GROMACS .gro file of N, CA, C and O in nm:
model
  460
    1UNK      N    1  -2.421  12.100  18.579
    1UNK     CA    2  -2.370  12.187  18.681
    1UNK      C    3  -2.218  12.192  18.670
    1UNK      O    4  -2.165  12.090  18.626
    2UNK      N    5  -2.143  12.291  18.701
    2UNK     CA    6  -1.995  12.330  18.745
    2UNK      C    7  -1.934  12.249  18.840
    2UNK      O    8  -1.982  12.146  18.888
    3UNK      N    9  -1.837  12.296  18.863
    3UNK     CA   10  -1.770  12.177  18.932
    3UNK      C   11  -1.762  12.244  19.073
    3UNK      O   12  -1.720  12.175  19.166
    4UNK      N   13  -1.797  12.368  19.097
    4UNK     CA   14  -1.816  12.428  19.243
    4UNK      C   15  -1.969  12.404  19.275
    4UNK      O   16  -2.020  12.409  19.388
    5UNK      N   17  -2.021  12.384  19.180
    5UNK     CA   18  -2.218  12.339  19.201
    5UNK      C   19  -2.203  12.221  19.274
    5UNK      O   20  -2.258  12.194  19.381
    6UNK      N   21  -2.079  12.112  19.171
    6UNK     CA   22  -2.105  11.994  19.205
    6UNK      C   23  -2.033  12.001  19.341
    6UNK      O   24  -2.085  11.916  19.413
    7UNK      N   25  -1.928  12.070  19.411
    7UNK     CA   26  -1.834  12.026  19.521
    7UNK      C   27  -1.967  12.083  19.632
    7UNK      O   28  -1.992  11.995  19.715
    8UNK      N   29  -2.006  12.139  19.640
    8UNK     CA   30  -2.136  12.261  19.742
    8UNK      C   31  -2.254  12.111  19.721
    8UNK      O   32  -2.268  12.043  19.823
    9UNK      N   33  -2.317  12.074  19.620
    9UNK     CA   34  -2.390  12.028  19.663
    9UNK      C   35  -2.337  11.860  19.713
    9UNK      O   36  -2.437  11.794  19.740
   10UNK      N   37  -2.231  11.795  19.728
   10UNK     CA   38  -2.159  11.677  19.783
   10UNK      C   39  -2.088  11.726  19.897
   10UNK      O   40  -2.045  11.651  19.985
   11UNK      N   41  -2.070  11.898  19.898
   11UNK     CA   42  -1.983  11.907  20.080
   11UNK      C   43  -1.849  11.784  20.014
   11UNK      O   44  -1.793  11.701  20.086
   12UNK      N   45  -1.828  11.800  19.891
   12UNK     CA   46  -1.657  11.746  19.836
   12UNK      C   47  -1.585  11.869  19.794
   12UNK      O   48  -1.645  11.958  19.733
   13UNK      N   49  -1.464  11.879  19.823
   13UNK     CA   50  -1.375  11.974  19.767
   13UNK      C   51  -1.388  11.938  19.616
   13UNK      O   52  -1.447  11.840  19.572
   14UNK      N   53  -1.304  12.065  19.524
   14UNK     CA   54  -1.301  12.052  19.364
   14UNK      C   55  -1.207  11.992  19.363
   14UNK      O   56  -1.209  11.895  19.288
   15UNK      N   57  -1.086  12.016  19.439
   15UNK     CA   58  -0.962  11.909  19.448
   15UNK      C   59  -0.990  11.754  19.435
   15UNK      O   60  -0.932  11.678  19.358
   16UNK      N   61  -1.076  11.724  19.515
   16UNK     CA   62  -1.096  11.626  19.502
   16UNK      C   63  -1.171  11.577  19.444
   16UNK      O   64  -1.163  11.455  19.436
   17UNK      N   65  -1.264  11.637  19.386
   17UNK     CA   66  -1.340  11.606  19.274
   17UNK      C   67  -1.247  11.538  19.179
   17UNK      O   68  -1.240  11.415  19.172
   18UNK      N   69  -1.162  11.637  19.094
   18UNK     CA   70  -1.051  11.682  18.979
   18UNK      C   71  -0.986  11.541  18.985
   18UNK      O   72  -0.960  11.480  18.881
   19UNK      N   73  -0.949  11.465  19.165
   19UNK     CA   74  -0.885  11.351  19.186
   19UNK      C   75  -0.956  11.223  19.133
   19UNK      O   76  -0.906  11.136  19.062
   20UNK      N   77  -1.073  11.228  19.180
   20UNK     CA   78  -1.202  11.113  19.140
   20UNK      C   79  -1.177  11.142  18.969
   20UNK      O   80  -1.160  11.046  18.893
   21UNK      N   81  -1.178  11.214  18.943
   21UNK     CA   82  -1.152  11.226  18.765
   21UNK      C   83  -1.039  11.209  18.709
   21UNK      O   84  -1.029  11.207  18.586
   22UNK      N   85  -0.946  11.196  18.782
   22UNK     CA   86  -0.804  11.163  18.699
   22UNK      C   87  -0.787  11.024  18.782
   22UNK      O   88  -0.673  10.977  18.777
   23UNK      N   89  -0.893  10.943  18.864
   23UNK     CA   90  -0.834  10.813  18.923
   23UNK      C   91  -1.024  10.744  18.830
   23UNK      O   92  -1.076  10.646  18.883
   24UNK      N   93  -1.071  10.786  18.748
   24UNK     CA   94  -1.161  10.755  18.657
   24UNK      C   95  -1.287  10.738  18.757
   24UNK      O   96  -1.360  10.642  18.733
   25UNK      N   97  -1.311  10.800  18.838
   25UNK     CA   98  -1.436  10.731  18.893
   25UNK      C   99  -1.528  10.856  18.880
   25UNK      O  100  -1.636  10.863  18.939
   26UNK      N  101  -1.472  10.964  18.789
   26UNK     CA  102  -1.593  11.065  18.733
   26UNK      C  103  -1.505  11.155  18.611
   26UNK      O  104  -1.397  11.211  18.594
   27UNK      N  105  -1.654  11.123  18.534
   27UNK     CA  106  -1.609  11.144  18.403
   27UNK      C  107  -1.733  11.264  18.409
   27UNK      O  108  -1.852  11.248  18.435
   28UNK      N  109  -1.662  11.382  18.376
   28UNK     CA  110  -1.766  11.504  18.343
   28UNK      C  111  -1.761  11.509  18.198
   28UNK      O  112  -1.665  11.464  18.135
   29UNK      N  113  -1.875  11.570  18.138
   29UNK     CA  114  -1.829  11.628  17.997
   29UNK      C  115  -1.765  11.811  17.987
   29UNK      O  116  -1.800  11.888  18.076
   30UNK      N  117  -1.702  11.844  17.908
   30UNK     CA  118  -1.651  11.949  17.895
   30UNK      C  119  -1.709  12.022  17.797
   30UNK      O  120  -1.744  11.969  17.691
   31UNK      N  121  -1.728  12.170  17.828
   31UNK     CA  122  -1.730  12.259  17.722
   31UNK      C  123  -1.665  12.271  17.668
   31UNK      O  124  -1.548  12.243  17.695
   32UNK      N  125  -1.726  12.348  17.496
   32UNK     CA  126  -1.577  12.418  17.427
   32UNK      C  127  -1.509  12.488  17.455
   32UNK      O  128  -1.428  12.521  17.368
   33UNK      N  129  -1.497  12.570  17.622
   33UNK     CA  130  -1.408  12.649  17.674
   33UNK      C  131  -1.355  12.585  17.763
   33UNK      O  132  -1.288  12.661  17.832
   34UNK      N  133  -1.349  12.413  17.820
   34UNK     CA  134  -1.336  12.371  17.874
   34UNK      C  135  -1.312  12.361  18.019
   34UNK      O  136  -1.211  12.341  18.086
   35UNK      N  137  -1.435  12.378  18.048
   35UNK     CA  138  -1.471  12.389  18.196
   35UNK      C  139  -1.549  12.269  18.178
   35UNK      O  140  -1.565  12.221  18.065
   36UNK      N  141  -1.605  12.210  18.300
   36UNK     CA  142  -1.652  12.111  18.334
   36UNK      C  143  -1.789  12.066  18.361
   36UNK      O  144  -1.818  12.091  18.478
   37UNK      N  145  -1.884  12.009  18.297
   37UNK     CA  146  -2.032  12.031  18.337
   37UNK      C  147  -2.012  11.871  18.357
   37UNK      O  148  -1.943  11.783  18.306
   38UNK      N  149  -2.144  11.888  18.490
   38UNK     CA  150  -2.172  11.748  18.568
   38UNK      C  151  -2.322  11.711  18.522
   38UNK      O  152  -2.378  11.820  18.532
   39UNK      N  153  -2.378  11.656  18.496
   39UNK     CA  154  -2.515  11.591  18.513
   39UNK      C  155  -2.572  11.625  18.616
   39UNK      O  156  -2.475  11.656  18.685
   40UNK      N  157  -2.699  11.651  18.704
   40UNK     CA  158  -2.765  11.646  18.850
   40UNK      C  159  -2.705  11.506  18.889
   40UNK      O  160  -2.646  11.496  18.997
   41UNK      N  161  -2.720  11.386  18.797
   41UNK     CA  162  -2.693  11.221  18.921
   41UNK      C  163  -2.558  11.257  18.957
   41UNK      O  164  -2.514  11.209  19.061
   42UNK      N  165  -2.486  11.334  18.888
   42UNK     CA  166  -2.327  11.311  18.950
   42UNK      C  167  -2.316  11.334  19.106
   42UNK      O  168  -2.234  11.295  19.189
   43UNK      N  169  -2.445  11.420  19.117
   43UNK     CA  170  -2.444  11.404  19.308
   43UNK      C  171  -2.469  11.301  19.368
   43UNK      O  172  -2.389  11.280  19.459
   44UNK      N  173  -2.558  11.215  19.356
   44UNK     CA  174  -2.599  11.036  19.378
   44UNK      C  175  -2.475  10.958  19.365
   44UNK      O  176  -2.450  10.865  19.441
   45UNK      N  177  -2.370  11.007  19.238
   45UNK     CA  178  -2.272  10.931  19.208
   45UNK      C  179  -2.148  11.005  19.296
   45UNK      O  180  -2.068  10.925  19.344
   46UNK      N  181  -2.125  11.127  19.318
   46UNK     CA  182  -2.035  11.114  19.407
   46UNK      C  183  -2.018  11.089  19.589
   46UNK      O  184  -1.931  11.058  19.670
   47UNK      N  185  -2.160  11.122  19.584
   47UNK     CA  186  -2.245  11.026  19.721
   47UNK      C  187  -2.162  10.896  19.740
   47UNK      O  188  -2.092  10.845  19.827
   48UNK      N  189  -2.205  10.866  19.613
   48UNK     CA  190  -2.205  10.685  19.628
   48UNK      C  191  -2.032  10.653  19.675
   48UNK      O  192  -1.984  10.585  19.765
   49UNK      N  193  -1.963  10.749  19.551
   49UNK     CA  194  -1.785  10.723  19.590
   49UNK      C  195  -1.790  10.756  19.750
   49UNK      O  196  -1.757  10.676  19.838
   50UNK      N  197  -1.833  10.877  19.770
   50UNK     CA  198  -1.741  10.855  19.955
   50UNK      C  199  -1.784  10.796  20.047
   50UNK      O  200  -1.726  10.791  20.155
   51UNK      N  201  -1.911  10.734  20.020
   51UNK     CA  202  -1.953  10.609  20.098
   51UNK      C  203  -1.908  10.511  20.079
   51UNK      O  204  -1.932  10.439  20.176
   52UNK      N  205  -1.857  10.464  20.011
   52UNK     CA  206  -1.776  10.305  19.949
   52UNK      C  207  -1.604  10.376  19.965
   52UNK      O  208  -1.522  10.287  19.940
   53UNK      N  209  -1.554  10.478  19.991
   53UNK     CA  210  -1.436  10.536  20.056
   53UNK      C  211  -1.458  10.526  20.179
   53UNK      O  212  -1.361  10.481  20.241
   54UNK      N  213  -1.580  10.559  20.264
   54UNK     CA  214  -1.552  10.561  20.425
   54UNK      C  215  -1.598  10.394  20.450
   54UNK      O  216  -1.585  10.345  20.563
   55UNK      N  217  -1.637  10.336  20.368
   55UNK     CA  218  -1.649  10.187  20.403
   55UNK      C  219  -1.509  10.125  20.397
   55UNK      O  220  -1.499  10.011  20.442
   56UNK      N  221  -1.420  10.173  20.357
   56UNK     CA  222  -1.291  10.159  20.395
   56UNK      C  223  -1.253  10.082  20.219
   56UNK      O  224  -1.169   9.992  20.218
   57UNK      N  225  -1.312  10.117  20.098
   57UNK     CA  226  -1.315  10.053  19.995
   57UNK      C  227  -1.209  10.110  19.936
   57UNK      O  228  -1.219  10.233  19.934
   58UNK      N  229  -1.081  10.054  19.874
   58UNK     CA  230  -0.984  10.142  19.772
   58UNK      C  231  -1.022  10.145  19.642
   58UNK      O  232  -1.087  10.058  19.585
   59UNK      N  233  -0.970  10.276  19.582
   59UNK     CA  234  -1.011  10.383  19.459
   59UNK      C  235  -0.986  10.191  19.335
   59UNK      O  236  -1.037  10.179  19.224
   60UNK      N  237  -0.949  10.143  19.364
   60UNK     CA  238  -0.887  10.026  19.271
   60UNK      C  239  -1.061   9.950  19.237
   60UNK      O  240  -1.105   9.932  19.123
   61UNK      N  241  -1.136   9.918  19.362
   61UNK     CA  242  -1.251   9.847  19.381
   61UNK      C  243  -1.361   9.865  19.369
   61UNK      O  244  -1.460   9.798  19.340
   62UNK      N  245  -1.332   9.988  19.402
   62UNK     CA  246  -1.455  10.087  19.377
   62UNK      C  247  -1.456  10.145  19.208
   62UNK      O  248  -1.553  10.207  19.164
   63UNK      N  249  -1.367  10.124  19.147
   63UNK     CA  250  -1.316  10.156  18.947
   63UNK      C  251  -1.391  10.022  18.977
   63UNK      O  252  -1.510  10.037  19.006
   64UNK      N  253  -1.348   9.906  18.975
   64UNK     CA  254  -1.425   9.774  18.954
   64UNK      C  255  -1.558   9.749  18.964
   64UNK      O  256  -1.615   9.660  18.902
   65UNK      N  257  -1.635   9.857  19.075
   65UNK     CA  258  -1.834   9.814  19.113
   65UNK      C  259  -1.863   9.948  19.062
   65UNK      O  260  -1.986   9.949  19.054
   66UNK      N  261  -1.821  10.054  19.025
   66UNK     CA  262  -1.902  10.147  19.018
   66UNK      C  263  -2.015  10.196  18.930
   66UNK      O  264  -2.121  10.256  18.951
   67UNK      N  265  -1.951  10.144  18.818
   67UNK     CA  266  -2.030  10.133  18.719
   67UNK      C  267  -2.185  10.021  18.708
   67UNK      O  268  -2.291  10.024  18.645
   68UNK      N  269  -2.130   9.940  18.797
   68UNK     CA  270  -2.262   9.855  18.803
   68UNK      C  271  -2.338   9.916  18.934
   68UNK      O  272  -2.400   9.825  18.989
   69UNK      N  273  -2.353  10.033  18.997
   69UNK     CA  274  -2.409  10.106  19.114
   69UNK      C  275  -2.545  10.196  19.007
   69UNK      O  276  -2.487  10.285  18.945
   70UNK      N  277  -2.629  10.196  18.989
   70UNK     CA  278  -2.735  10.310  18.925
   70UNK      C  279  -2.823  10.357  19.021
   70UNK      O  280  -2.828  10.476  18.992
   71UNK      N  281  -2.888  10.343  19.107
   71UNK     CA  282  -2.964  10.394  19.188
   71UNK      C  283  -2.907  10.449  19.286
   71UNK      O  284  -2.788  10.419  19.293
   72UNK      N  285  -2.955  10.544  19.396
   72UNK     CA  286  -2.951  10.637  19.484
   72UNK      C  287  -2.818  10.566  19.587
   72UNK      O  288  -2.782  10.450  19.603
   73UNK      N  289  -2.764  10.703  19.648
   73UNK     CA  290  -2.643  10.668  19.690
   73UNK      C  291  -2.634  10.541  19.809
   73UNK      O  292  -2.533  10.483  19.850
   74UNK      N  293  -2.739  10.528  19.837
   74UNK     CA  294  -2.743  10.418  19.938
   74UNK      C  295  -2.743  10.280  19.907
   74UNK      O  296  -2.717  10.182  19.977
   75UNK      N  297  -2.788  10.292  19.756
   75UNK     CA  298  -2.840  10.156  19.704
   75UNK      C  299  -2.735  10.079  19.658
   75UNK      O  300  -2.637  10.135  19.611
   76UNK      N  301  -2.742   9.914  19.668
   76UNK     CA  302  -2.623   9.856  19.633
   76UNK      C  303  -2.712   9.748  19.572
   76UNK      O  304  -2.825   9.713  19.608
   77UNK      N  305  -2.625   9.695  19.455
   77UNK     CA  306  -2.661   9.697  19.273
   77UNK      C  307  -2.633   9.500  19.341
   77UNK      O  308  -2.548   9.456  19.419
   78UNK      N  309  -2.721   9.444  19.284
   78UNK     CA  310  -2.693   9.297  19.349
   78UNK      C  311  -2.508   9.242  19.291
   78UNK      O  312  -2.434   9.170  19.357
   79UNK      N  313  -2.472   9.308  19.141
   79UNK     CA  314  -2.362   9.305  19.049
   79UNK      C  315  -2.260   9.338  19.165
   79UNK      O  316  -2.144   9.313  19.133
   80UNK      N  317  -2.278   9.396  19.313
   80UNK     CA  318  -2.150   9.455  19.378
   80UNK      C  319  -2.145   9.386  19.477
   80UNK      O  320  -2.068   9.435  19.560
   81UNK      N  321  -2.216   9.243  19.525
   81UNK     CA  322  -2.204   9.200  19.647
   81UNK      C  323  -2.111   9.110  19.665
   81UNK      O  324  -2.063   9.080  19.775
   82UNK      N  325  -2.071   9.045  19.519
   82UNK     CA  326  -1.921   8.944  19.547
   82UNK      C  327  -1.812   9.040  19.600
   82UNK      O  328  -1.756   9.012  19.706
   83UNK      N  329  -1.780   9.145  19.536
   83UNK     CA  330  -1.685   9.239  19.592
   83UNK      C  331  -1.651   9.271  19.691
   83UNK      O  332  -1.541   9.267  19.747
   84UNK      N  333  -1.808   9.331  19.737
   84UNK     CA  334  -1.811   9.374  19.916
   84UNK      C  335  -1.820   9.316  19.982
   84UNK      O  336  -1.812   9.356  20.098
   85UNK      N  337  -1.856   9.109  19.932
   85UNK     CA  338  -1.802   9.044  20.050
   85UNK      C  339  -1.665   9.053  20.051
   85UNK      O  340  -1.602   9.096  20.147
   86UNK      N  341  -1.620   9.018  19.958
   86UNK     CA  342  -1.471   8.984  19.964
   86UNK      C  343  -1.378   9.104  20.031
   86UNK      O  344  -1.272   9.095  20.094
   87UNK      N  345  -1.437   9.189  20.005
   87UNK     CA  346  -1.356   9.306  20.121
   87UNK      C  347  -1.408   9.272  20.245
   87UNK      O  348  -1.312   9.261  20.321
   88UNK      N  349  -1.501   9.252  20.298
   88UNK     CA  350  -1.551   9.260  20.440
   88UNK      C  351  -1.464   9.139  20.493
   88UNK      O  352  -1.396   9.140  20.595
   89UNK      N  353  -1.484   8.994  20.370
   89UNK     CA  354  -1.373   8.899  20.451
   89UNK      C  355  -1.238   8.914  20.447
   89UNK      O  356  -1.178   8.824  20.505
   90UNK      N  357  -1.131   9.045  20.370
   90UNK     CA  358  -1.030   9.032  20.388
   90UNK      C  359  -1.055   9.152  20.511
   90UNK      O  360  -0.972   9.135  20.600
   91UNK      N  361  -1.115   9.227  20.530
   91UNK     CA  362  -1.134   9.326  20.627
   91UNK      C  363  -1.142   9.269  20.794
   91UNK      O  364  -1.103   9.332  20.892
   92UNK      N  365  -1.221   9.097  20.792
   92UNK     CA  366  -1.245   9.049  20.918
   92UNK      C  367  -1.111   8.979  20.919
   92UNK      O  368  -1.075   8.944  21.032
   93UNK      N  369  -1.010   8.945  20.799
   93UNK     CA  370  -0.882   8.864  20.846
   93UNK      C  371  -0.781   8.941  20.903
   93UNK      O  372  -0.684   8.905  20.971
   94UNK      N  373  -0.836   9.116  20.844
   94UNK     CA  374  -0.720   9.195  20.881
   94UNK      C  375  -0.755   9.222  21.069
   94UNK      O  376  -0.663   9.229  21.149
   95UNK      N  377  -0.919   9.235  21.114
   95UNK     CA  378  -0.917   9.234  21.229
   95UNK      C  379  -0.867   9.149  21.335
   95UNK      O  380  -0.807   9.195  21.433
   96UNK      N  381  -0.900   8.981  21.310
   96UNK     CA  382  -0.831   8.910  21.361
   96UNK      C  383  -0.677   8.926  21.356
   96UNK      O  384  -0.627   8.892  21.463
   97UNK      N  385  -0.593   8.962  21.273
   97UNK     CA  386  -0.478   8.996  21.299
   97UNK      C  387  -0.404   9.106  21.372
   97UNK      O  388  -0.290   9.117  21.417
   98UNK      N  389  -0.519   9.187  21.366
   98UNK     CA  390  -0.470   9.301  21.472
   98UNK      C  391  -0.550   9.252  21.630
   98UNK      O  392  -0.474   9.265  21.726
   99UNK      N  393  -0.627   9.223  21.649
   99UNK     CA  394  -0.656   9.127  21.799
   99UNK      C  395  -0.537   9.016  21.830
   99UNK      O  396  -0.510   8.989  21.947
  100UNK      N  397  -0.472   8.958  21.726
  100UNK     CA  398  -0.371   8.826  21.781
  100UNK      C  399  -0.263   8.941  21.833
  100UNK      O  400  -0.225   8.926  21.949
  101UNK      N  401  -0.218   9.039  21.771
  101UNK     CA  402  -0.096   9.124  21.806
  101UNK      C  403  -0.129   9.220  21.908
  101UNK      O  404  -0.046   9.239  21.998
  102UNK      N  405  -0.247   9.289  21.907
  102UNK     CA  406  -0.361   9.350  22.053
  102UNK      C  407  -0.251   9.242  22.171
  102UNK      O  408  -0.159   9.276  22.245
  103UNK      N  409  -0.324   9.086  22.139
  103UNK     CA  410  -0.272   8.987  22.259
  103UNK      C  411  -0.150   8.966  22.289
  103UNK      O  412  -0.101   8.991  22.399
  104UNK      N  413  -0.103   8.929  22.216
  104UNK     CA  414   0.055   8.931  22.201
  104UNK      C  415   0.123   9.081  22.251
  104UNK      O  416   0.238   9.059  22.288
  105UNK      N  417   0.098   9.190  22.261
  105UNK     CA  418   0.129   9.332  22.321
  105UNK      C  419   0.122   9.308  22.440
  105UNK      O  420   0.209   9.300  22.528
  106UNK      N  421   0.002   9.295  22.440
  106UNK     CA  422  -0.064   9.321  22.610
  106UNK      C  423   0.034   9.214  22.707
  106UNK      O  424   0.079   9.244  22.817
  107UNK      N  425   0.054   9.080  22.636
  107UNK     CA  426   0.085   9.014  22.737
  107UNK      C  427   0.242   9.034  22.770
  107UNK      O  428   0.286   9.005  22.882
  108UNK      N  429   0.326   9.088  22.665
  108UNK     CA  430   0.478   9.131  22.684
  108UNK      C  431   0.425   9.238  22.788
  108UNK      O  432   0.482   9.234  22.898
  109UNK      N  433   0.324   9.336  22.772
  109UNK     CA  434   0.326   9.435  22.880
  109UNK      C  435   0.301   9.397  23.028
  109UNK      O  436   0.360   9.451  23.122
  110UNK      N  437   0.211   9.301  23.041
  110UNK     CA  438   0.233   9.209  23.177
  110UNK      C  439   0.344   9.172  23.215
  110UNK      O  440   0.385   9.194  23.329
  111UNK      N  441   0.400   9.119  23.139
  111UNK     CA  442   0.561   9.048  23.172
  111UNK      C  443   0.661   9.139  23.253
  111UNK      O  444   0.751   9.114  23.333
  112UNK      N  445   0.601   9.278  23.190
  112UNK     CA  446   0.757   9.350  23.239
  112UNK      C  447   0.755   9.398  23.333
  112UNK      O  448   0.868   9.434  23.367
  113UNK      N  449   0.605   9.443  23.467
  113UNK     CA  450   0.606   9.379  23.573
  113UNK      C  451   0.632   9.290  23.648
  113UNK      O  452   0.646   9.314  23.768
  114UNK      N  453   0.644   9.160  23.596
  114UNK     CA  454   0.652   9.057  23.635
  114UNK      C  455   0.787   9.004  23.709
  114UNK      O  456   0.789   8.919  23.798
  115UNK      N  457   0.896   9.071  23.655
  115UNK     CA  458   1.035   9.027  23.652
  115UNK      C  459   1.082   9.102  23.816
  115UNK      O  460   1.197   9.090  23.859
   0.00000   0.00000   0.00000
């Protein structure tokens, strides 16, 4: 498929398609007039990128598991679970740090009643 087949059937812009391909996380093959043909999985596979994007995953980590992802966009490859812990635990250190400063706000905002 084209690369407007592929953006229509992912509801992804070509822009951003074009981006996923110059940050390597989709490799189309080209014609000799060089336009762009996708495979049908490239929809499963670009599924898979903006779900591991809205999981809050950067283009860096997602180059690192993607390739070990083969099944349907939901599916996660046992090869990707050291990763996605390790994001989820720098993800729960980044929450606790925004709750200590949450506290630390709130309570300067008490204060300035206080006086």
């Amino acid at each position: 498929m084209r690369i407007g087949e592929l953006a229509t059937a992912t509801g992804t812009s070509q822009r951003l398609l074009r981006y996923y391909e110059e940050r390597g996380l989709l490799t189309p093959e080209r014609t000799t007039n060089g336009y762009r043909r996708y495979p049908e999985a490239a929809v499963g596979h670009v599924t898979r990128i903006r779900r591991l994007l809205a999981a809050g995953l950067p283009i860096r980590v997602i180059n690192e598991i993607i390739d070990c992802a083969c099944d349907g966009a939901d599916y996660v490859e046992p090869c990707m679970e050291p990763t996605l812990r390790a994001e989820l635990t720098a993800l729960d250190g980044r929450l606790d740090d925004l709750q200590h400063r949450r506290e630390e706000l709130l309570g300067l905002i008490e204060r300035v009643g206080s006086r």
